[in-house]
Coordinates of C-alpha atoms and ligand atoms in Angstrom, one line a residue:
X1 CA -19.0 -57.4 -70.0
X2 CA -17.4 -54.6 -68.2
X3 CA -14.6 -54.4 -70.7
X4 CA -16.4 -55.2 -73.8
X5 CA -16.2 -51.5 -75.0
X6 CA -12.3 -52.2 -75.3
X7 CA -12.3 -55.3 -77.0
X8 CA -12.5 -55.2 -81.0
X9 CA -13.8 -58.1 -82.6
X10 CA -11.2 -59.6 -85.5
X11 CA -12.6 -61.6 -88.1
X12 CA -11.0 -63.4 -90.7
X13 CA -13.0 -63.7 -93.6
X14 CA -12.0 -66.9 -95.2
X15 CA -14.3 -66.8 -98.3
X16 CA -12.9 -63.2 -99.5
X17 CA -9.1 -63.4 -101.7
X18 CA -6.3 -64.2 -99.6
X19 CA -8.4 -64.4 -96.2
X20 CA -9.1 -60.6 -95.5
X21 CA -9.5 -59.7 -92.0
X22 CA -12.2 -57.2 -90.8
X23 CA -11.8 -55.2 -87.1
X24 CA -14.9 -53.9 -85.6
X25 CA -15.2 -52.1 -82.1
X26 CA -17.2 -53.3 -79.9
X27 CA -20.3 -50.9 -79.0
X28 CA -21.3 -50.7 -75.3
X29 CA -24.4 -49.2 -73.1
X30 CA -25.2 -49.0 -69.5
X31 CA -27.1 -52.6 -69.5
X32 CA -27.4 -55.2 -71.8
X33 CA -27.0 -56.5 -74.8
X34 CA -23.9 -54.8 -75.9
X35 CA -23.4 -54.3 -79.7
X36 CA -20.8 -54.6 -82.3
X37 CA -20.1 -51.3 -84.5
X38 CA -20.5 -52.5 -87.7
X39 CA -20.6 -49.2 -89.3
X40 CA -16.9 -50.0 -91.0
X41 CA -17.9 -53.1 -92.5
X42 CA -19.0 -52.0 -95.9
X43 CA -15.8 -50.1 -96.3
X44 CA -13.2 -52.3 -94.8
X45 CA -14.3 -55.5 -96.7
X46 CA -16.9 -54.6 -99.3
X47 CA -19.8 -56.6 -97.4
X48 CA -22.7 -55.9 -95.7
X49 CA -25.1 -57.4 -92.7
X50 CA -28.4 -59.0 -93.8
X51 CA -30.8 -58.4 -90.7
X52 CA -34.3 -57.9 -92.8
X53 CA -36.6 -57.8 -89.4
X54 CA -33.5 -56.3 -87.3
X55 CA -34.2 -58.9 -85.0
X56 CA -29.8 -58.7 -84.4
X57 CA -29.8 -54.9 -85.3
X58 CA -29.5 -51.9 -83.0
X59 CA -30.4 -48.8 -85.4
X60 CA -29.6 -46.4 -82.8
X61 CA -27.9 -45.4 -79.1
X62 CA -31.2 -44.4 -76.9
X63 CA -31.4 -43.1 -73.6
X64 CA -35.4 -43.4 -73.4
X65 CA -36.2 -46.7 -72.7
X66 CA -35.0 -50.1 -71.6
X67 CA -36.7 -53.4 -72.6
X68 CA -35.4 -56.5 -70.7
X69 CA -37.3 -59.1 -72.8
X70 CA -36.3 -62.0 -70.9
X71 CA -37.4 -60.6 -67.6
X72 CA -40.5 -58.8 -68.6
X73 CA -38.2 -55.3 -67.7
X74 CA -39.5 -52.2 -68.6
X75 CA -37.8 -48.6 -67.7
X76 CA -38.5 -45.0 -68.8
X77 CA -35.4 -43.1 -68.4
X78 CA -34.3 -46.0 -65.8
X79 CA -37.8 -45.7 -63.7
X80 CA -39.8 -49.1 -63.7
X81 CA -43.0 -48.5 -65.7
X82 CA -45.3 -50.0 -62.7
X83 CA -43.8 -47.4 -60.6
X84 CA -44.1 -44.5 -62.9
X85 CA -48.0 -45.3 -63.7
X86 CA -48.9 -45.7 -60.0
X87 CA -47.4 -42.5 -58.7
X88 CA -47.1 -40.4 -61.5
X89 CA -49.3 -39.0 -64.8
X90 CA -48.6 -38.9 -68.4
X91 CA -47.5 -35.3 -68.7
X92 CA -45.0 -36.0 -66.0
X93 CA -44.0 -39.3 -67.5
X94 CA -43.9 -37.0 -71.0
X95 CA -42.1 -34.7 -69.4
X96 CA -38.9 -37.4 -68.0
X97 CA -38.7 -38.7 -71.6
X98 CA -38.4 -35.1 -73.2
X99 CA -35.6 -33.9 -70.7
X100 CA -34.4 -36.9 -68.9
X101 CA -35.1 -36.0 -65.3
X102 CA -39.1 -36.1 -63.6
X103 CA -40.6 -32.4 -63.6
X104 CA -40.7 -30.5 -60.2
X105 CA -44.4 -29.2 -59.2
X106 CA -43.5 -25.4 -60.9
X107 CA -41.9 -27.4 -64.0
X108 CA -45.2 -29.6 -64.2
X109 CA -47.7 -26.7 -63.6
X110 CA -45.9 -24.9 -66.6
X111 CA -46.1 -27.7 -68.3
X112 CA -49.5 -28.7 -67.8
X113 CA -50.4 -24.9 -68.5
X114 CA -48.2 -25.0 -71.8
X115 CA -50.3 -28.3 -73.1
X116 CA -53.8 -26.9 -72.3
X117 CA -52.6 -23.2 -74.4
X118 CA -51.6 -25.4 -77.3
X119 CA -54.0 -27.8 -77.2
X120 CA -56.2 -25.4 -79.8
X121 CA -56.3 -26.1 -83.4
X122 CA -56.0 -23.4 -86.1
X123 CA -59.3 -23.0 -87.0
X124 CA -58.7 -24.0 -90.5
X125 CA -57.7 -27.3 -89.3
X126 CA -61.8 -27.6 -89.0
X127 CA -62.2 -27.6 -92.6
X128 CA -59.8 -30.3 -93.1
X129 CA -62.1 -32.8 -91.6
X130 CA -64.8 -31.9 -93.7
X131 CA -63.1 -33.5 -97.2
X132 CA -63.1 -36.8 -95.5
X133 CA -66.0 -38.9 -95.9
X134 CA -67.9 -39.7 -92.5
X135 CA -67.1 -43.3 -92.5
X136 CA -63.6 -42.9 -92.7
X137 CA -61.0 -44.6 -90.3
X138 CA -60.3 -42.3 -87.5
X139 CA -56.5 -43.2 -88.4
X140 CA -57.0 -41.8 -92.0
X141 CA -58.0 -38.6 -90.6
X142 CA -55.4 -38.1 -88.2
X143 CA -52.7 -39.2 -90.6
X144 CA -53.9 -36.7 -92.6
X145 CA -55.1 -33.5 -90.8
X146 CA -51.6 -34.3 -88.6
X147 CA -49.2 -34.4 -91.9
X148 CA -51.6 -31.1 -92.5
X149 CA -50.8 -29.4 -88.8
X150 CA -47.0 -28.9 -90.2
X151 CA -48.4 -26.4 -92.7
X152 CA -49.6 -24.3 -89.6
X153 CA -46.8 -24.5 -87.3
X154 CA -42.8 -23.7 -88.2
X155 CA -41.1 -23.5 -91.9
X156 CA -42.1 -26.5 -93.2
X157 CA -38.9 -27.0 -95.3
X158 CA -36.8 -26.1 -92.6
X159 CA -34.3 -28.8 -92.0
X160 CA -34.7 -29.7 -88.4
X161 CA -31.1 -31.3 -88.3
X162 CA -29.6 -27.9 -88.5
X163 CA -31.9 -24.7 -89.2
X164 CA -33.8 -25.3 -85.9
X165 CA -32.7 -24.0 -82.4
X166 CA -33.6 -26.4 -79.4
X167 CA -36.6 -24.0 -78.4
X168 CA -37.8 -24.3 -81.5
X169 CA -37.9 -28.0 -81.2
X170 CA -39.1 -28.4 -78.0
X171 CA -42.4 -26.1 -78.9
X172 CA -42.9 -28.2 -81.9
X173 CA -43.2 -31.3 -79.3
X174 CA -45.3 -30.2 -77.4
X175 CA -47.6 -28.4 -79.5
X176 CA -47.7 -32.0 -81.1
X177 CA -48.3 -33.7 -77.3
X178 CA -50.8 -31.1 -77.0
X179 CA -52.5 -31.5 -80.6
X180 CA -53.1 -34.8 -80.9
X181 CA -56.3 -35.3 -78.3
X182 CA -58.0 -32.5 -80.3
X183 CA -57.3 -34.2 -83.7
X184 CA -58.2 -37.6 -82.4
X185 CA -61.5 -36.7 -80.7
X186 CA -62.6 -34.5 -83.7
X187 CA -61.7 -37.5 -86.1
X188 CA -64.2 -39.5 -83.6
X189 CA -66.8 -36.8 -83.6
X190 CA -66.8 -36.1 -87.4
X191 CA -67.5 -39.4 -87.8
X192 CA -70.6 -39.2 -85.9
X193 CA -71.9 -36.0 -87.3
X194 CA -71.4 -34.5 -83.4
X195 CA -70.6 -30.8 -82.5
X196 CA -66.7 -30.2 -82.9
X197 CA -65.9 -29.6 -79.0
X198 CA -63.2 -27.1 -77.7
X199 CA -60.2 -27.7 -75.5
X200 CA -61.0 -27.2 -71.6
X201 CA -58.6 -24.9 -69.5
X202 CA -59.7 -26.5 -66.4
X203 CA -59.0 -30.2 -67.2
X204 CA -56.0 -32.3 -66.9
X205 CA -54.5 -34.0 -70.1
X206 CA -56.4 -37.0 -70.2
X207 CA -59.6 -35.4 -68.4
X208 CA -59.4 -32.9 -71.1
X209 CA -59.2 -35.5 -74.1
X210 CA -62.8 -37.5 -72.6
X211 CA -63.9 -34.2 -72.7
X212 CA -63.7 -33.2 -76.2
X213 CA -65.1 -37.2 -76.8
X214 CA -67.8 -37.3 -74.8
X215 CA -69.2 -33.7 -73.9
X216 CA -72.2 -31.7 -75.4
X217 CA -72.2 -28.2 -75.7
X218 CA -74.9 -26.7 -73.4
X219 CA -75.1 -29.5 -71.2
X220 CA -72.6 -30.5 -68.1
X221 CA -70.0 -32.5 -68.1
X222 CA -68.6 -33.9 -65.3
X223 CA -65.6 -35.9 -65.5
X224 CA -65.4 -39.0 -63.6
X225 CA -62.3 -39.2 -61.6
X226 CA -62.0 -43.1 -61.6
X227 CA -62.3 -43.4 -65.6
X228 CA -60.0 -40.0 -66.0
X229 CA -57.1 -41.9 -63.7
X230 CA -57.5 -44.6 -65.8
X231 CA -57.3 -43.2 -68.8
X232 CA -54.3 -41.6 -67.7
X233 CA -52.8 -44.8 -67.0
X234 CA -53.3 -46.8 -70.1
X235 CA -51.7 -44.2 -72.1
X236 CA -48.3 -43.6 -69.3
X237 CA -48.7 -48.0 -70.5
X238 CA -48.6 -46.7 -74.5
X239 CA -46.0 -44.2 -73.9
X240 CA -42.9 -45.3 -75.7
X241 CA -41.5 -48.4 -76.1
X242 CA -38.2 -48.3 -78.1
X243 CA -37.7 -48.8 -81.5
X244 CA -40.5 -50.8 -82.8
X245 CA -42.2 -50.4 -85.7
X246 CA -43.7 -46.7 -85.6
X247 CA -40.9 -45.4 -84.1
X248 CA -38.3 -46.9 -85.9
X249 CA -40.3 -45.2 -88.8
X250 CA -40.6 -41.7 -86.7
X251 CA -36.7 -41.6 -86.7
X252 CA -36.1 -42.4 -90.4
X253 CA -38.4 -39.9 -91.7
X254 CA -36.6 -37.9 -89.0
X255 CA -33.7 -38.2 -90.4
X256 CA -34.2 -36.6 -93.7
X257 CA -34.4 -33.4 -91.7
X258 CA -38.2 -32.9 -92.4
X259 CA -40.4 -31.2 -89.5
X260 CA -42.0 -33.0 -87.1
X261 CA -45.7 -32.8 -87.7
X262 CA -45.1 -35.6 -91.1
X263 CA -42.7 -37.5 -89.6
X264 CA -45.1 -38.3 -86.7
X265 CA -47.8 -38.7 -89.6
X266 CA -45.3 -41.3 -91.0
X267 CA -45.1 -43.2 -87.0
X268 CA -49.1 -43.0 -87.0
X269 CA -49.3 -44.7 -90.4
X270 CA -47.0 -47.4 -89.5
X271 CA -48.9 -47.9 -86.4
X272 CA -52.2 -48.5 -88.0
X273 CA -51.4 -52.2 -88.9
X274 CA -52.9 -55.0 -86.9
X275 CA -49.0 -56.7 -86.0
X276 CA -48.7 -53.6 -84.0
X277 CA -51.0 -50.5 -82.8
X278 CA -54.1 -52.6 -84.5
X279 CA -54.2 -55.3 -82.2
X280 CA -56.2 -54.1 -80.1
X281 CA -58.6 -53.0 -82.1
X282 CA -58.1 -56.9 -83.5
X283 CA -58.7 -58.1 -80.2
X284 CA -62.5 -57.4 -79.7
X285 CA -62.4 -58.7 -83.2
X286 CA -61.4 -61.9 -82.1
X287 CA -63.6 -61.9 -78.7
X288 CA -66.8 -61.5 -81.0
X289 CA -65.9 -63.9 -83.5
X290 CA -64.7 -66.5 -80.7
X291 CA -68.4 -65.3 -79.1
X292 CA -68.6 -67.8 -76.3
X293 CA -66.6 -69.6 -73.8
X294 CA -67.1 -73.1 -75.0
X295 CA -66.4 -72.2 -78.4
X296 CA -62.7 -71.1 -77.8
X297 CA -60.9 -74.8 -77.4
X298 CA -62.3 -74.7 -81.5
X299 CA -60.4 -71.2 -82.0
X300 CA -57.1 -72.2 -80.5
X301 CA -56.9 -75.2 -82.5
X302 CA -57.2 -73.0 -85.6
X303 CA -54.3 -70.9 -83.7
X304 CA -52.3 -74.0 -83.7
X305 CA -52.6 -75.2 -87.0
X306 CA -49.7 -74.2 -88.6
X307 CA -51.5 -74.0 -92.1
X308 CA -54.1 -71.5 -90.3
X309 CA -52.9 -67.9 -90.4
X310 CA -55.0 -67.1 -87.6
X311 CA -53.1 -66.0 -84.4
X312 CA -54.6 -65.1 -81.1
X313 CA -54.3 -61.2 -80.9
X314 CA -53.1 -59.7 -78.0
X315 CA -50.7 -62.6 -77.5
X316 CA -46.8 -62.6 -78.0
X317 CA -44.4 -59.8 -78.2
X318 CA -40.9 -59.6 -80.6
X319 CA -38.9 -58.4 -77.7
X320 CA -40.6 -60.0 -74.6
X321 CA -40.3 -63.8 -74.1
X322 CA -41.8 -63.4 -70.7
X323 CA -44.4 -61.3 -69.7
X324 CA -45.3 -57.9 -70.5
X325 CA -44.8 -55.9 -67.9
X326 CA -47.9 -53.4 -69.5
X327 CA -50.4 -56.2 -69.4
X328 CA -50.6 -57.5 -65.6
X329 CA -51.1 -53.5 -65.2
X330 CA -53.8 -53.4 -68.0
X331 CA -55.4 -56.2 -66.7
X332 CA -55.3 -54.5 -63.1
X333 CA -57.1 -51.1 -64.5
X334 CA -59.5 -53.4 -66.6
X335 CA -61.2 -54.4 -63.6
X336 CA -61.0 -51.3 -61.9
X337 CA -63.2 -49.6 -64.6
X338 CA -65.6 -52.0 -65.4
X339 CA -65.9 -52.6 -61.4
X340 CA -66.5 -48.5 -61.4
X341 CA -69.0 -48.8 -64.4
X342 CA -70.9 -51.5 -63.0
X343 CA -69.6 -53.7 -65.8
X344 CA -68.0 -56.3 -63.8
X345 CA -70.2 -59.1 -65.8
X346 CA -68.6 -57.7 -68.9
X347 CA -69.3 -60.7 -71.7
X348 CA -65.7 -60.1 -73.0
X349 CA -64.1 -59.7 -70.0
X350 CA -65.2 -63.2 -68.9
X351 CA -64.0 -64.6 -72.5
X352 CA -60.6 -62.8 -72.2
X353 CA -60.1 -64.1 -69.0
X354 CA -61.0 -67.4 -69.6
X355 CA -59.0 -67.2 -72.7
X356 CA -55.9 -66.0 -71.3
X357 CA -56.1 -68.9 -68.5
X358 CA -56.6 -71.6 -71.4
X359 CA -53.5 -70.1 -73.7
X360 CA -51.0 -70.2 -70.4
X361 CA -51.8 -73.9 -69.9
X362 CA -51.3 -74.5 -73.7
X363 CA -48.1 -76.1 -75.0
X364 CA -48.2 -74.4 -78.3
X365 CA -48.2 -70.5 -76.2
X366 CA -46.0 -72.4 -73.4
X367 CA -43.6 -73.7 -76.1
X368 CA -43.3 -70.4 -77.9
X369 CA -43.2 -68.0 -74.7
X370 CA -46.2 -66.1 -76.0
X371 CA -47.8 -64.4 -73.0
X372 CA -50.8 -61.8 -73.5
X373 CA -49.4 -58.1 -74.2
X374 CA -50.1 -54.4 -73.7
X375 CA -53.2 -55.2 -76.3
X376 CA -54.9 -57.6 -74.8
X377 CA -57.3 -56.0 -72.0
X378 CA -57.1 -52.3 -73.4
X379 CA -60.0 -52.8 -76.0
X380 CA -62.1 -54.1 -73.5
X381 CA -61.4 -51.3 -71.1
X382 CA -61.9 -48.8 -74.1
X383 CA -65.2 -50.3 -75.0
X384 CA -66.5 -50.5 -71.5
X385 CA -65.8 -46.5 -71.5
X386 CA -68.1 -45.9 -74.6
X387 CA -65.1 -46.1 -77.0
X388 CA -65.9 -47.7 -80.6
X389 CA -63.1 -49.9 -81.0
X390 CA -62.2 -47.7 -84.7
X391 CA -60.6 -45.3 -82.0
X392 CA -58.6 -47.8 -80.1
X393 CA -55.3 -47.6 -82.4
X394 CA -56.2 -43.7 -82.4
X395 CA -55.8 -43.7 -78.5
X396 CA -52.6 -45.8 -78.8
X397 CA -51.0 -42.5 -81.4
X398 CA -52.5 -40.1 -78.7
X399 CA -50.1 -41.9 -75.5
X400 CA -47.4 -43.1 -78.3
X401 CA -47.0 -39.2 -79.3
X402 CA -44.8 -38.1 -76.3
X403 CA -42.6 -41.4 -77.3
X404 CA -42.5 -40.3 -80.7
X405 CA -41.3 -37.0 -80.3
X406 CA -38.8 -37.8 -77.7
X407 CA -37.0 -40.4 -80.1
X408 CA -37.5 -37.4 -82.7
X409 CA -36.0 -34.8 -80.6
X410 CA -32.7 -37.8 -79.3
X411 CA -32.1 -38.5 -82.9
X412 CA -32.0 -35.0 -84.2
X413 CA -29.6 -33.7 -81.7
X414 CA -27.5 -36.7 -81.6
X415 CA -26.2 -35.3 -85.2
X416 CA -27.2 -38.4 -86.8
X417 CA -27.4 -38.8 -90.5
X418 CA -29.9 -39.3 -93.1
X419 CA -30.3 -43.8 -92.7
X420 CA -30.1 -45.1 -95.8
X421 CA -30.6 -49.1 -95.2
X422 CA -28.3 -51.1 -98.3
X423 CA -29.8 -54.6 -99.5
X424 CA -29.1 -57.8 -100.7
X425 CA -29.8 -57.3 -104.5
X426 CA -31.6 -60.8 -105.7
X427 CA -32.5 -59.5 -109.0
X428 CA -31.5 -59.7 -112.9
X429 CA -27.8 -59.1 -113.1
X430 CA -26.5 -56.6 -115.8
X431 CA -28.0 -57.3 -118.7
X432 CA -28.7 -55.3 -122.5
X433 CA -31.9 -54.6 -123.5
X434 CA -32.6 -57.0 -126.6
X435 CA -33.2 -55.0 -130.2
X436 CA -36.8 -54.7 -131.4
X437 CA -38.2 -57.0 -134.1
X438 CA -39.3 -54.7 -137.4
X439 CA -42.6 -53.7 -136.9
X440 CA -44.6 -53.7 -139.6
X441 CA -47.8 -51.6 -140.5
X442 CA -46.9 -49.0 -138.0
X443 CA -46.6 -45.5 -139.4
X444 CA -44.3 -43.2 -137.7
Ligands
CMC501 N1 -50.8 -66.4 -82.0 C1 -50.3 -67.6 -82.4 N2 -49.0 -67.8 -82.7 C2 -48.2 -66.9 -82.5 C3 -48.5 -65.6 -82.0 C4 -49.9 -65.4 -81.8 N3 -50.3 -64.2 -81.3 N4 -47.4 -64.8 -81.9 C5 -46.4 -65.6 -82.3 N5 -46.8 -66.8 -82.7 C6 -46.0 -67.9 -83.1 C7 -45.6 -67.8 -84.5 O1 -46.5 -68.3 -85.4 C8 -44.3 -68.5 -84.5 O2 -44.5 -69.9 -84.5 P1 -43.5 -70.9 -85.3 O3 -42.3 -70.8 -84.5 O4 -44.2 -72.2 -85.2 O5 -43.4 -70.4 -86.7 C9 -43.7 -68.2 -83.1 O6 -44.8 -67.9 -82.3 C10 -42.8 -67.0 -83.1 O7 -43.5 -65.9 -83.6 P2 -42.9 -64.8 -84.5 O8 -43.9 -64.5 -85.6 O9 -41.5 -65.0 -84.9 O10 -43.0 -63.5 -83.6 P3 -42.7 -62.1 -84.0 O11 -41.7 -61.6 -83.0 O12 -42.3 -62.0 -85.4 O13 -44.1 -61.4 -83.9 C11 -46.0 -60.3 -83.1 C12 -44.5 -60.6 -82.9 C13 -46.4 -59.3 -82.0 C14 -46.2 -59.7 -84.5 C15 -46.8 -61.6 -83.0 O14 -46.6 -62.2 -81.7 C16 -48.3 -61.4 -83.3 O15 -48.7 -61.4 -84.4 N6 -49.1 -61.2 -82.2 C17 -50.5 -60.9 -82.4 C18 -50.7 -59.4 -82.8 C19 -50.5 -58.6 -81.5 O16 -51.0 -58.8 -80.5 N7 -49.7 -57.5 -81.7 C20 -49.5 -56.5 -80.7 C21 -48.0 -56.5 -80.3 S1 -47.8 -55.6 -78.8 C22 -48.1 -54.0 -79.2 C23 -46.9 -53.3 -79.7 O17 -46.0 -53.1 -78.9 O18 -47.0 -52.8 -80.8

């Protein structure tokens, strides 16, 4: 491996005239898999790869976050995940993935400080919410009052690859960090016809965002300490996780060199679906409609039916084939809360449980290496906290932000270019467009 960067891969490519042969570098990191630089491919033989899902594709060097699939590995800036969500919070965690190293106490107080100043909306922003219709998805609103914040905040048509200083860029990240609680819990309280609340000075980050959720004006509220470290928690769990779906998206609007506000819009869209920030919103879904224990062995044969499109949510990964590091955690705060809320005969915990011990015996999950991920306890911890599960994926975008705007931040200043994917073109080749027949009764 150790000499893999040296080695250039020669192919000859038997099915092009007269055998052409095609060099390509090899492409190597600080752990594994190494890559092959196929950047030259197009131009040295006129072809191109086919990787539709990128399941064989690296669309980027990052220096964020390792995924070891195989051995249920997961590092932030080298730091096991377990590690950093026992001894450390999210702003600290968001801090490492910003500038590489863990803040010092001055750096975090500053920090802490700099989020709670900027964690106030323009006042306009208010007015925003009011053109959506109450029953809206929380996502729609944030998707849109978010693409909205960009008008508020920097030159809009600034292009970030080269018209932007570093300070700049790093106040645009946080003021998204610090934004997005605000958005999310007035897109929750909209929707219930409740007071808009404020930011609080005197909270922590995640304190600060069941805050804005929960309180009343004119009455106290107290925070409770358990539920705010957990909170905490799950989204240092959501933080980043490399390039899947949203933030594969994130860096390609990126890359067109529009501000950051849209192209986090853009990741928050993307991570609305139910393959991805959905699920767990899909999860309690499932729980419901599988309603008892003795009616799941009926459920997971309708998983296993291959002609059935259900799947069980919560369950399998594209990059892990073992377990999710996130989950044993999730599953770890899951009963912390509910033991703190007195919730310990929690319906759905008892069916996930039950469920999760049932798929891991299961040939079919065995078979597949489908283990439960990051999904499949955080609804039911959510719920258990007075969270409708409409919110869940909106919690997810909240932790996911910092991720985002790291991988923003990385892929501006590495210089990289617009990404312009090429295809496989399947359709009509050249053709000419057939003459028209006379018409008749038609006046000109
Ligand atoms: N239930 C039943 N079967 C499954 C499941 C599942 N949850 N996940 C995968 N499979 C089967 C799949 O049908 C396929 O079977 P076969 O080989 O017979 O065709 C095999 O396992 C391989 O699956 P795949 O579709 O190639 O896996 P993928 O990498 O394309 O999909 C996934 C990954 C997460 C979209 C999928 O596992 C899934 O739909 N899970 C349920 C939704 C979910 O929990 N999503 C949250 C993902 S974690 C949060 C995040 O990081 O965004």
């Amino acid at each position: 491996m150790a000499d893999f960067p040296q080695k250039t891969l020669e192919w000859q490519l038997r099915s092009t005239p007269g055998g052409m042969a095609v060099r390509l570098p090899g492409r190597s990191g600080t752990l594994p898999p190494q890559g092959i630089d196929m950047r030259t491919l197009h131009r040295q033989s006129g072809l191109v790869s086919f990787d539709p899902g990128f399941g064989s594709t690296a669309s980027c060097e990052s220096a964020l976050t390792y995924i070891d699939g195989e051995r249920g590995e997961l590092l932030h800036r080298g730091y096991p995940v377990e590690q950093l969500c026992q001894h450390k919070t999210y702003p600290e965690v968001a801090w490492l993935l910003l500038h590489g190293e863990l803040p010092d106490a001055a750096t975090l107080d500053r920090f802490n400080s700099d989020l709670s100043r900027e964690a106030f909306l323009h006042e306009q922003v208010r007015n925003f919410f009011n053109g959506f219709r109450r029953d809206s998805h929380p996502m729609a609103m944030l998707c849109g009052t978010l693409a909205a914040l960009s008008s508020f905040h920097g030159d809009q048509t600034a292009d970030q690859r080269h018209r932007v200083t570093a300070e700049e860029r790093d106040l645009r990240a946080l003021q998204l960090i610090a934004k997005m609680p605000t958005l999310a819990a007035w897109a929750y309280r909209y929707g219930r016809g409740l007071p808009l609340i404020y930011p609080s000075a005197e909270l922590p980050y995640a304190g600060n965002m069941l805050h804005m959720l929960f309180s009343m004006p004119g009455r106290e509220w107290k925070p409770n300490p358990v539920l705010v470290r957990a909170f905490d928690r799950i989204m240092t769990l959501h933080i980043d996780h490399g390039q899947n779906v949203s933030t594969s998206t994130v860096r390609m609007a990126g890359s067109s060199g529009v501000n950051p506000f849209a192209c986090v819009a853009a990741g928050v869209a993307a991570l609305w679906g139910p393959a991805h920030g959905g699920a767990n919103e899909a999860v309690l879904d499932m729980l419901d409609e599988i309603g008892t224990v003795e009616r799941i062995p009926a459920y997971m044969a309708r998983v296993r039916d291959r002609a059935d499109p259900t799947r069980l949510m919560g369950f399998g990964h594209r990059i892990y084939r073992s377990k999710d590091p996130r989950a044993a955690l999730m599953r770890a705060i899951c009963h912390e809360v509910l033991d703190e809320l007195g919730a310990r005969n929690d319906p759905h915990l008892a069916l996930a449980m039950e469920l999760e011990r049932i798929a891991l015996e299961d040939d079919y999950f065995v078979n597949r290496k489908l283990y439960p991920n990051v999904d499949f306890y955080s609804g039911i911890i959510l719920r258990a906290m007075g969270i409708p599960s409409s919110m869940f994926t909106v919690f997810f975008a909240v932790a996911r932000t910092a991720g985002w705007v790291a991988q923003w931040k990385e892929m501006v200043e590495s210089g990289a270019g617009i990404a312009r994917p090429r295809q496989i073109y399947t359709g009509p080749a050249r053709r000419d467009v057939p003459p028209s027949a006379p018409r008749t009764g038609v006046q000109s």
